Amino acid sequence: MPEPTDINSPEAAQTPGGSGGHGKEDSVVNGHKEGEPNPFAEYMWMENEEEYNRQVEEELLEQEFLERCFQEMLEEEDQDWFIPARDLPLGVGQIQQQFSGLSVSDGNTEDIVRKSSLNPEAKEFVPGVKY
């Protein structure tokens, strides 16, 4: 029975599995020939899986942060806008409707002037001027 040869010995280089003959068919790297594309190329990202996970997590956190900021901005904008249906008490809406239905009629102005208690001879009011 032959003795096992040392893998680093010159005899191992001559064996079919050794690295002795550098023929074209013997140049194999990572299980595939040199000219062929790497069949595991799409999985190479797994080599740096921690880096990839960290990067994806950062992107997700950034997206979540932007969504929160946008939502807060919309809430602040809603608070700043005056919306009568939301911001006024319930009875005020009815009063607004009554005011919008009011109008000034020109039909009986002489009667209003005759019943008035104002002095028609008084000076015109100017704010800030004392008489």
Short mmCIF file of C-alpha atoms in Angstrom, two decimals:
data_model
loop_
_atom_site.label_atom_id
_atom_site.label_comp_id
_atom_site.label_asym_id
_atom_site.label_seq_id
_atom_site.Cartn_x
_atom_site.Cartn_y
_atom_site.Cartn_z
CA MET A 1 0.00 0.00 0.00
CA PRO A 2 1.50 3.37 -0.95
CA GLU A 3 2.10 5.97 1.71
CA PRO A 4 0.16 9.25 1.54
CA THR A 5 2.20 12.05 0.06
CA ASP A 6 2.60 15.43 1.66
CA ILE A 7 0.43 18.03 -0.14
CA ASN A 8 3.39 20.42 -0.39
CA SER A 9 5.79 17.81 -1.77
CA PRO A 10 6.89 17.78 -5.42
CA GLU A 11 5.23 14.37 -5.89
CA ALA A 12 1.81 15.86 -5.14
CA ALA A 13 2.33 18.40 -7.88
CA GLN A 14 2.52 15.56 -10.41
CA THR A 15 -0.76 13.95 -9.33
CA PRO A 16 -3.99 14.69 -11.24
CA GLY A 17 -5.46 16.66 -8.31
CA GLY A 18 -2.23 18.54 -7.66
CA SER A 19 -1.32 21.95 -8.89
CA GLY A 20 1.44 20.76 -11.18
CA GLY A 21 0.10 20.91 -14.73
CA HIS A 22 -1.12 24.38 -15.67
CA GLY A 23 -3.30 23.35 -18.56
CA LYS A 24 -6.21 25.44 -19.79
CA GLU A 25 -8.76 23.03 -18.33
CA ASP A 26 -7.09 22.97 -14.93
CA SER A 27 -7.37 26.70 -14.13
CA VAL A 28 -10.37 26.67 -11.83
CA VAL A 29 -11.13 29.48 -9.39
CA ASN A 30 -13.86 29.11 -6.76
CA GLY A 31 -15.35 26.10 -8.49
CA HIS A 32 -15.73 27.57 -11.98
CA LYS A 33 -13.42 28.16 -14.91
CA GLU A 34 -11.73 31.48 -15.46
CA GLY A 35 -13.61 32.49 -18.61
CA GLU A 36 -17.09 31.73 -17.22
CA PRO A 37 -19.10 34.34 -15.28
CA ASN A 38 -19.32 33.74 -11.55
CA PRO A 39 -22.54 31.78 -10.92
CA PHE A 40 -22.70 33.23 -7.41
CA ALA A 41 -22.35 36.86 -8.46
CA GLU A 42 -25.89 37.74 -7.39
CA TYR A 43 -25.16 36.47 -3.89
CA MET A 44 -21.93 38.41 -3.39
CA TRP A 45 -23.80 41.05 -1.36
CA MET A 46 -24.01 38.44 1.39
CA GLU A 47 -20.27 38.74 1.81
CA ASN A 48 -20.88 42.09 3.50
CA GLU A 49 -24.26 41.24 5.00
CA GLU A 50 -23.81 43.35 8.14
CA GLU A 51 -22.93 46.42 6.07
CA TYR A 52 -25.92 45.77 3.78
CA ASN A 53 -28.28 45.35 6.75
CA ARG A 54 -26.98 48.54 8.36
CA GLN A 55 -27.47 50.47 5.12
CA VAL A 56 -31.03 49.16 4.62
CA GLU A 57 -31.88 49.93 8.24
CA GLU A 58 -30.57 53.50 7.86
CA GLU A 59 -32.69 53.99 4.74
CA LEU A 60 -35.80 52.69 6.51
CA LEU A 61 -35.19 54.92 9.54
CA GLU A 62 -34.66 57.93 7.30
CA GLN A 63 -37.88 57.19 5.43
CA GLU A 64 -39.80 56.80 8.70
CA PHE A 65 -38.31 60.07 9.99
CA LEU A 66 -39.36 61.93 6.85
CA GLU A 67 -42.89 60.54 7.06
CA ARG A 68 -43.16 61.64 10.72
CA CYS A 69 -41.88 65.13 9.88
CA PHE A 70 -44.31 65.43 6.99
CA GLN A 71 -47.21 64.31 9.20
CA GLU A 72 -46.23 66.83 11.90
CA MET A 73 -46.02 69.56 9.29
CA LEU A 74 -49.54 68.73 8.07
CA GLU A 75 -50.87 68.76 11.65
CA GLU A 76 -49.26 72.15 12.35
CA GLU A 77 -50.70 73.51 9.12
CA ASP A 78 -54.17 72.28 10.10
CA GLN A 79 -53.85 74.06 13.45
CA ASP A 80 -52.77 77.32 11.81
CA TRP A 81 -55.66 77.44 9.33
CA PHE A 82 -58.94 78.90 10.55
CA ILE A 83 -61.78 76.58 9.63
CA PRO A 84 -65.10 77.97 10.92
CA ALA A 85 -66.86 74.60 11.02
CA ARG A 86 -64.09 73.20 13.22
CA ASP A 87 -62.82 76.23 15.15
CA LEU A 88 -66.03 78.09 16.05
CA PRO A 89 -68.57 76.95 18.64
CA LEU A 90 -71.73 75.37 17.27
CA GLY A 91 -74.03 78.42 17.74
CA VAL A 92 -71.64 80.81 15.97
CA GLY A 93 -72.25 79.14 12.62
CA GLN A 94 -75.96 79.97 12.88
CA ILE A 95 -75.14 83.58 13.73
CA GLN A 96 -72.90 83.80 10.68
CA GLN A 97 -75.74 82.57 8.51
CA GLN A 98 -78.07 85.20 10.00
CA PHE A 99 -75.51 87.97 9.38
CA SER A 100 -75.07 86.93 5.79
CA GLY A 101 -78.84 87.21 5.32
CA LEU A 102 -78.91 90.81 6.53
CA SER A 103 -78.92 93.68 4.10
CA VAL A 104 -79.25 97.45 4.23
CA SER A 105 -82.31 98.82 2.48
CA ASP A 106 -82.25 102.28 0.91
CA GLY A 107 -86.03 102.56 0.86
CA ASN A 108 -86.65 104.41 4.13
CA THR A 109 -83.48 106.45 4.90
CA GLU A 110 -85.40 109.69 5.56
CA ASP A 111 -87.36 108.02 8.32
CA ILE A 112 -84.13 106.75 9.92
CA VAL A 113 -82.57 110.24 9.82
CA ARG A 114 -85.67 111.86 11.34
CA LYS A 115 -85.75 109.41 14.28
CA SER A 116 -81.98 109.64 14.88
CA SER A 117 -80.69 111.24 18.09
CA LEU A 118 -77.36 112.21 16.52
CA ASN A 119 -76.42 115.88 16.05
CA PRO A 120 -76.30 116.68 12.35
CA GLU A 121 -74.32 119.87 13.06
CA ALA A 122 -71.49 118.05 14.93
CA LYS A 123 -67.93 118.14 13.62
CA GLU A 124 -66.61 115.14 11.76
CA PHE A 125 -64.80 112.68 14.00
CA VAL A 126 -61.06 112.42 13.37
CA PRO A 127 -59.20 109.84 15.47
CA GLY A 128 -56.40 111.30 17.61
CA VAL A 129 -57.70 114.91 17.43
CA LYS A 130 -59.13 116.40 20.62
CA TYR A 131 -61.79 119.12 20.44
#
